[in-house]
Amino acid sequence: MANHYTVLAGGTGAAKFLRGLTAVLPPEEVHVIVNVGDDTEMWGLHISPDVDTILYALSGRLDAERGWGLRNETFRCLEAIKPLGMPSWFQLGDADLATHLTRTELLRGGLTLGDVTERLALLFGVQAKVLPASNDRVRTKIDTPEGLISFQEFFVRDRWQPDVRSVIYSGAAEARAPISVVSSIREAKAIFIAPSNPITSIGPILAVPAIRDALRCTRADIIAISPIIGTAPVSGPAAKLMEACGYEVSPAGVVRCYKDFLDDVIIHETDAALAASIRYDTLGVHVTDILMPDIENARRLAEFALGVNG
Ligand code: FO1
């Protein structure tokens, strides 16, 4: 068995957990399999929001208040491009643009998204292994009464206001998982599912058939940290999306999303009374403070999660 822990990750919630995990483990022992369903094209550039959130967090440059983009960012290009009639609802910062320009150029030159991410991680001084879930095109689409829209149109442009009829992971069924992703799952000491949105952050990762198969087959313990406390998500539109996909909005609903491979779940201390009803033969339920307002709490949660595996 290899000497690493693997984390399935979306953006903001995962970034907080990973800051804690890489503070208590040698960062090179941490692998991160990142959602690419949020990826989009803007101004001719390939944007990978969750990959970048993780890279920026692990290089200590994430704007922690926003939860995305770079600290001390400026938006001069955005201001200049608005009057030229280009879309300006997606706020691309000036320094952030350097990442998107580099990624787009390298992809055009024939590198895979995984290759580009490895190169960016090296340049940013990130020692953890950051692995996009697929090099193939996977796009989360939201089915609304007005029609199908992209995840970023739903999340950023429309501020998650539209009614949601269903969620589609376009391209996922045909998408391949890189060998590095499958072996990271197969050989991990343990696998953590970050407290990310189960539908639009973790869902697109699980929709890649080779990834779900690897999770079902791995001998590593798979431990999820609930992104839901009580009946509400810690942040974001998870409630609306879980409901639309037929899941109860609760830690029990989160467990159902991962039912075919989950070994343990970590839930918030105020949900302690739910533990007995969630627990079943093969599922361990662990209770602690899962909020991560600062690095100390993130470290504490990471240590707790490692203890569940221990
Ligand atoms: N999130 C927003 O709420 N508004 C934005 O304008 C925005 C721009 C943006 C630019 C680059 C990037 O990498 C991420 C960005 N995000 C923005 C975050 C992102 O859309 C979401 O947080 C994730 O897709 C959800 O995990």
Short mmCIF file of C-alpha atoms and ligand atoms in Angstrom, two decimals:
data_model
loop_
_atom_site.label_atom_id
_atom_site.label_comp_id
_atom_site.label_asym_id
_atom_site.label_seq_id
_atom_site.Cartn_x
_atom_site.Cartn_y
_atom_site.Cartn_z
CA MET A 1 0.00 0.00 0.00
CA ALA A 2 1.32 3.45 -0.90
CA ASN A 3 2.01 6.16 1.59
CA HIS A 4 -0.72 8.65 0.76
CA TYR A 5 -4.19 9.84 1.71
CA THR A 6 -6.63 10.75 -1.05
CA VAL A 7 -9.25 13.50 -0.84
CA LEU A 8 -12.20 13.93 -3.21
CA ALA A 9 -12.64 17.67 -3.49
CA GLY A 10 -14.77 20.51 -4.79
CA GLY A 11 -13.80 24.13 -4.11
CA THR A 12 -14.21 26.22 -0.96
CA GLY A 13 -15.12 23.58 1.69
CA ALA A 14 -12.49 21.19 0.39
CA ALA A 15 -9.85 23.94 0.37
CA LYS A 16 -10.41 24.56 4.09
CA PHE A 17 -10.15 20.86 4.94
CA LEU A 18 -7.03 20.48 2.79
CA ARG A 19 -5.30 23.41 4.49
CA GLY A 20 -5.80 21.49 7.74
CA LEU A 21 -4.78 18.11 6.33
CA THR A 22 -1.57 19.45 4.75
CA ALA A 23 -0.73 21.14 8.06
CA VAL A 24 -0.85 17.84 9.98
CA LEU A 25 0.58 15.54 7.27
CA PRO A 26 3.59 15.95 4.99
CA PRO A 27 1.84 17.65 2.02
CA GLU A 28 3.39 15.22 -0.47
CA GLU A 29 1.41 12.44 1.24
CA VAL A 30 -1.85 14.13 0.23
CA HIS A 31 -3.52 13.45 -3.13
CA VAL A 32 -6.51 15.54 -4.20
CA ILE A 33 -8.94 14.36 -6.87
CA VAL A 34 -10.70 17.52 -7.97
CA ASN A 35 -14.06 18.18 -9.60
CA VAL A 36 -13.93 19.41 -13.20
CA GLY A 37 -17.72 19.62 -13.72
CA ASP A 38 -17.57 23.36 -12.85
CA ASP A 39 -15.05 24.03 -15.63
CA THR A 40 -16.10 26.64 -18.13
CA GLU A 41 -14.89 28.69 -21.07
CA MET A 42 -14.82 32.46 -20.73
CA TRP A 43 -13.23 34.99 -23.11
CA GLY A 44 -11.71 32.05 -25.01
CA LEU A 45 -10.01 30.76 -21.86
CA HIS A 46 -10.36 27.42 -20.10
CA ILE A 47 -11.29 28.06 -16.45
CA SER A 48 -11.04 25.24 -13.89
CA PRO A 49 -12.49 26.93 -10.78
CA ASP A 50 -12.19 24.05 -8.32
CA VAL A 51 -8.69 23.04 -9.45
CA ASP A 52 -7.60 26.66 -9.04
CA THR A 53 -9.27 27.05 -5.63
CA ILE A 54 -7.30 24.02 -4.43
CA LEU A 55 -4.01 25.19 -6.00
CA TYR A 56 -4.41 28.69 -4.56
CA ALA A 57 -5.36 27.36 -1.11
CA LEU A 58 -2.43 24.96 -0.97
CA SER A 59 -0.01 27.66 -2.09
CA GLY A 60 -1.37 30.01 0.61
CA ARG A 61 -2.72 32.58 -1.86
CA LEU A 62 -6.47 31.92 -1.85
CA ASP A 63 -8.75 34.83 -1.00
CA ALA A 64 -10.18 33.06 2.05
CA GLU A 65 -13.01 35.56 2.49
CA ARG A 66 -14.44 35.00 -0.99
CA GLY A 67 -13.39 31.34 -1.01
CA TRP A 68 -12.17 31.59 -4.62
CA GLY A 69 -9.61 33.60 -6.60
CA LEU A 70 -6.42 35.23 -5.38
CA ARG A 71 -5.84 37.47 -2.38
CA ASN A 72 -5.13 41.16 -3.15
CA GLU A 73 -6.60 40.68 -6.63
CA THR A 74 -7.39 43.55 -9.01
CA PHE A 75 -10.04 43.49 -11.75
CA ARG A 76 -8.77 46.02 -14.31
CA CYS A 77 -9.17 43.68 -17.28
CA LEU A 78 -12.77 42.91 -16.23
CA GLU A 79 -13.55 46.65 -16.08
CA ALA A 80 -11.92 47.23 -19.45
CA ILE A 81 -13.64 44.32 -21.19
CA LYS A 82 -17.18 45.22 -20.02
CA PRO A 83 -17.65 48.14 -22.46
CA LEU A 84 -16.38 45.90 -25.27
CA GLY A 85 -19.55 43.83 -24.88
CA MET A 86 -17.94 40.74 -23.36
CA PRO A 87 -19.69 38.93 -20.49
CA SER A 88 -18.60 40.35 -17.15
CA TRP A 89 -20.73 38.39 -14.66
CA PHE A 90 -17.89 35.95 -14.01
CA GLN A 91 -15.25 37.93 -12.17
CA LEU A 92 -11.86 37.01 -13.56
CA GLY A 93 -9.12 38.82 -11.67
CA ASP A 94 -5.98 40.14 -13.33
CA ALA A 95 -3.50 37.78 -11.63
CA ASP A 96 -5.99 34.89 -11.89
CA LEU A 97 -6.05 35.52 -15.65
CA ALA A 98 -2.37 34.57 -15.80
CA THR A 99 -3.37 31.07 -14.62
CA HIS A 100 -6.17 30.76 -17.21
CA LEU A 101 -3.98 32.09 -20.05
CA THR A 102 -1.24 29.60 -19.17
CA ARG A 103 -3.66 26.67 -18.84
CA THR A 104 -5.38 27.49 -22.13
CA GLU A 105 -2.10 27.87 -24.01
CA LEU A 106 -0.69 24.60 -22.65
CA LEU A 107 -3.94 22.72 -23.42
CA ARG A 108 -3.82 24.12 -26.95
CA GLY A 109 -0.25 22.81 -27.18
CA GLY A 110 -1.53 19.29 -26.51
CA LEU A 111 -0.99 18.81 -22.78
CA THR A 112 -3.81 17.20 -20.79
CA LEU A 113 -5.58 19.03 -17.96
CA GLY A 114 -3.71 16.71 -15.58
CA ASP A 115 -0.33 17.63 -17.12
CA VAL A 116 -1.13 21.33 -16.93
CA THR A 117 -2.28 21.05 -13.32
CA GLU A 118 0.90 19.19 -12.37
CA ARG A 119 2.96 21.95 -13.98
CA LEU A 120 1.00 24.74 -12.27
CA ALA A 121 1.26 22.96 -8.90
CA LEU A 122 5.04 22.77 -9.30
CA LEU A 123 5.27 26.44 -10.29
CA PHE A 124 3.04 27.47 -7.35
CA GLY A 125 5.08 25.38 -4.88
CA VAL A 126 2.20 22.99 -4.11
CA GLN A 127 3.58 19.71 -2.82
CA ALA A 128 0.31 17.80 -2.61
CA LYS A 129 -0.61 15.89 -5.77
CA VAL A 130 -3.55 17.70 -7.39
CA LEU A 131 -5.37 15.45 -9.89
CA PRO A 132 -8.32 16.66 -12.01
CA ALA A 133 -10.91 13.85 -11.96
CA SER A 134 -10.77 13.49 -15.74
CA ASN A 135 -8.89 14.91 -18.70
CA ASP A 136 -12.03 14.48 -20.76
CA ARG A 137 -14.79 17.05 -20.96
CA VAL A 138 -17.25 16.68 -18.05
CA ARG A 139 -19.71 19.55 -17.56
CA THR A 140 -22.39 19.90 -14.90
CA LYS A 141 -25.61 21.22 -16.41
CA ILE A 142 -28.60 22.43 -14.44
CA ASP A 143 -32.03 21.70 -15.88
CA THR A 144 -34.31 24.66 -15.07
CA PRO A 145 -37.85 25.51 -16.26
CA GLU A 146 -36.17 27.97 -18.68
CA GLY A 147 -33.90 25.27 -20.09
CA LEU A 148 -30.49 23.74 -19.54
CA ILE A 149 -27.79 26.09 -18.20
CA SER A 150 -24.17 25.55 -17.22
CA PHE A 151 -23.19 25.27 -13.57
CA GLN A 152 -21.46 28.67 -13.57
CA GLU A 153 -24.51 30.31 -15.20
CA PHE A 154 -26.65 28.83 -12.42
CA PHE A 155 -24.22 29.53 -9.57
CA VAL A 156 -22.64 32.87 -10.43
CA ARG A 157 -24.76 34.58 -13.11
CA ASP A 158 -28.17 33.57 -11.71
CA ARG A 159 -27.04 33.39 -8.02
CA TRP A 160 -28.67 29.91 -7.68
CA GLN A 161 -32.17 31.44 -7.97
CA PRO A 162 -33.67 29.30 -10.79
CA ASP A 163 -35.79 26.29 -9.85
CA VAL A 164 -33.86 23.09 -10.43
CA ARG A 165 -35.54 20.15 -12.18
CA SER A 166 -32.49 17.92 -12.37
CA VAL A 167 -28.70 17.93 -12.63
CA ILE A 168 -26.85 16.40 -15.58
CA TYR A 169 -23.18 15.45 -15.72
CA SER A 170 -22.67 15.92 -19.42
CA GLY A 171 -19.84 13.78 -20.83
CA ALA A 172 -19.23 11.91 -17.56
CA ALA A 173 -20.52 8.50 -18.71
CA GLU A 174 -17.94 8.44 -21.53
CA ALA A 175 -15.16 10.16 -19.56
CA ARG A 176 -12.05 8.21 -18.66
CA ALA A 177 -10.23 8.52 -15.36
CA PRO A 178 -6.46 9.01 -15.59
CA ILE A 179 -4.43 6.06 -14.28
CA SER A 180 -3.01 8.36 -11.57
CA VAL A 181 -6.56 8.97 -10.27
CA VAL A 182 -7.54 5.29 -10.21
CA SER A 183 -4.28 4.19 -8.55
CA SER A 184 -4.55 7.03 -6.03
CA ILE A 185 -7.93 5.58 -4.96
CA ARG A 186 -6.82 1.95 -5.09
CA GLU A 187 -3.63 2.44 -3.10
CA ALA A 188 -4.63 5.11 -0.57
CA LYS A 189 -4.21 4.62 3.16
CA ALA A 190 -7.63 6.24 3.48
CA ILE A 191 -9.93 8.32 1.31
CA PHE A 192 -11.67 11.43 2.59
CA ILE A 193 -14.66 13.00 0.89
CA ALA A 194 -14.32 16.70 1.66
CA PRO A 195 -17.30 18.66 3.02
CA SER A 196 -18.22 19.75 -0.51
CA ASN A 197 -21.58 19.88 -2.28
CA PRO A 198 -22.46 16.18 -2.89
CA ILE A 199 -24.35 16.97 -6.10
CA THR A 200 -22.25 19.51 -7.98
CA SER A 201 -18.78 19.11 -6.43
CA ILE A 202 -18.46 15.39 -5.60
CA GLY A 203 -21.26 14.16 -7.94
CA PRO A 204 -19.36 14.89 -11.18
CA ILE A 205 -16.30 13.02 -9.84
CA LEU A 206 -18.44 9.97 -8.96
CA ALA A 207 -20.17 10.13 -12.36
CA VAL A 208 -16.93 9.07 -14.06
CA PRO A 209 -17.52 5.29 -14.18
CA ALA A 210 -13.89 4.22 -13.53
CA ILE A 211 -13.77 6.43 -10.41
CA ARG A 212 -16.96 5.05 -8.88
CA ASP A 213 -15.75 1.50 -9.65
CA ALA A 214 -12.39 2.20 -8.01
CA LEU A 215 -14.15 3.55 -4.90
CA ARG A 216 -16.32 0.43 -4.71
CA CYS A 217 -13.28 -1.83 -5.04
CA THR A 218 -10.62 -0.09 -2.97
CA ARG A 219 -9.55 -1.59 0.33
CA ALA A 220 -8.98 1.89 1.76
CA ASP A 221 -11.51 3.23 4.27
CA ILE A 222 -13.70 5.94 2.74
CA ILE A 223 -14.66 8.68 5.18
CA ALA A 224 -17.03 11.55 4.30
CA ILE A 225 -17.24 14.82 6.19
CA SER A 226 -20.82 16.08 6.01
CA PRO A 227 -21.29 19.46 4.30
CA ILE A 228 -24.75 19.59 5.87
CA ILE A 229 -25.51 20.52 9.48
CA GLY A 230 -29.09 19.82 10.57
CA THR A 231 -31.12 20.55 7.45
CA ALA A 232 -28.88 23.25 5.95
CA PRO A 233 -25.61 23.28 4.05
CA VAL A 234 -22.61 25.01 5.68
CA SER A 235 -22.60 27.19 2.53
CA GLY A 236 -23.91 27.31 -1.04
CA PRO A 237 -26.83 25.77 -2.92
CA ALA A 238 -26.48 22.14 -1.81
CA ALA A 239 -30.00 22.07 -0.28
CA LYS A 240 -31.76 23.05 -3.49
CA LEU A 241 -29.65 20.65 -5.56
CA MET A 242 -29.97 17.69 -3.18
CA GLU A 243 -33.75 18.14 -3.06
CA ALA A 244 -33.94 18.29 -6.85
CA CYS A 245 -31.99 15.02 -7.04
CA GLY A 246 -34.28 13.28 -4.53
CA TYR A 247 -32.02 13.34 -1.48
CA GLU A 248 -33.09 14.44 1.98
CA VAL A 249 -31.17 17.59 3.00
CA SER A 250 -29.46 16.17 6.09
CA PRO A 251 -26.33 14.20 7.01
CA ALA A 252 -28.43 11.07 6.29
CA GLY A 253 -29.03 12.37 2.76
CA VAL A 254 -25.29 12.88 2.31
CA VAL A 255 -24.69 9.27 3.39
CA ARG A 256 -27.22 8.12 0.78
CA CYS A 257 -25.27 9.92 -1.97
CA TYR A 258 -22.21 7.78 -1.12
CA LYS A 259 -24.01 4.65 0.12
CA ASP A 260 -22.39 2.13 -2.23
CA PHE A 261 -18.84 2.70 -0.99
CA LEU A 262 -18.90 4.75 2.24
CA ASP A 263 -17.33 3.33 5.43
CA ASP A 264 -17.58 6.29 7.85
CA VAL A 265 -19.21 9.69 8.09
CA ILE A 266 -18.24 12.63 10.30
CA ILE A 267 -21.19 14.79 11.35
CA HIS A 268 -21.47 17.99 13.37
CA GLU A 269 -21.82 17.84 17.15
CA THR A 270 -25.29 19.43 17.07
CA ASP A 271 -26.42 16.45 14.97
CA ALA A 272 -25.22 13.92 17.58
CA ALA A 273 -28.81 12.74 18.18
CA LEU A 274 -29.00 11.62 14.52
CA ALA A 275 -26.03 9.27 14.85
CA ALA A 276 -28.06 6.20 15.88
CA SER A 277 -30.51 6.58 12.98
CA ILE A 278 -27.75 7.09 10.37
CA ARG A 279 -25.53 4.25 11.58
CA TYR A 280 -25.92 0.88 9.91
CA ASP A 281 -23.93 -2.35 10.01
CA THR A 282 -21.03 -1.24 7.87
CA LEU A 283 -21.18 2.52 8.47
CA GLY A 284 -19.40 4.26 11.34
CA VAL A 285 -20.80 7.63 12.47
CA HIS A 286 -18.43 10.05 14.24
CA VAL A 287 -19.38 13.32 15.87
CA THR A 288 -17.26 16.47 16.24
CA ASP A 289 -17.22 20.19 15.45
CA ILE A 290 -16.96 20.18 11.63
CA LEU A 291 -16.89 23.97 11.14
CA MET A 292 -13.54 25.40 9.98
CA PRO A 293 -13.56 29.17 10.57
CA ASP A 294 -9.75 29.18 10.85
CA ILE A 295 -6.68 27.03 10.30
CA GLU A 296 -6.69 25.76 13.90
CA ASN A 297 -10.17 24.29 13.46
CA ALA A 298 -9.19 22.88 10.08
CA ARG A 299 -6.16 21.16 11.68
CA ARG A 300 -8.31 19.79 14.46
CA LEU A 301 -10.87 18.38 12.03
CA ALA A 302 -8.08 16.86 9.89
CA GLU A 303 -6.60 15.19 12.99
CA PHE A 304 -10.04 13.90 13.96
CA ALA A 305 -10.58 12.49 10.45
CA LEU A 306 -7.18 10.79 10.51
CA GLY A 307 -8.13 9.33 13.90
CA VAL A 308 -11.31 7.82 12.40
CA ASN A 309 -9.05 5.91 10.04
CA GLY A 310 -6.55 5.03 12.78
N1 FO1 B 1 -17.70 32.65 -7.76
C1 FO1 B 1 -18.61 33.64 -7.65
O1 FO1 B 1 -19.51 33.55 -6.81
N2 FO1 B 1 -18.56 34.76 -8.47
C2 FO1 B 1 -17.58 34.92 -9.40
O2 FO1 B 1 -17.57 35.92 -10.11
C3 FO1 B 1 -16.59 33.90 -9.51
C4 FO1 B 1 -15.52 34.00 -10.38
C5 FO1 B 1 -14.52 33.01 -10.39
C6 FO1 B 1 -13.41 33.16 -11.20
C7 FO1 B 1 -12.42 32.18 -11.23
C8 FO1 B 1 -12.54 31.06 -10.40
O3 FO1 B 1 -11.59 30.12 -10.42
C9 FO1 B 1 -13.65 30.91 -9.58
C10 FO1 B 1 -14.64 31.88 -9.56
N3 FO1 B 1 -15.75 31.77 -8.73
C11 FO1 B 1 -16.68 32.75 -8.66
C12 FO1 B 1 -15.92 30.60 -7.89
C13 FO1 B 1 -16.58 29.42 -8.59
O4 FO1 B 1 -17.46 29.74 -9.59
C14 FO1 B 1 -17.32 28.53 -7.59
O5 FO1 B 1 -16.93 28.74 -6.28
C15 FO1 B 1 -17.10 27.10 -7.83
O6 FO1 B 1 -17.29 26.72 -9.14
C16 FO1 B 1 -17.94 26.24 -6.89
O7 FO1 B 1 -17.11 25.31 -6.32
#
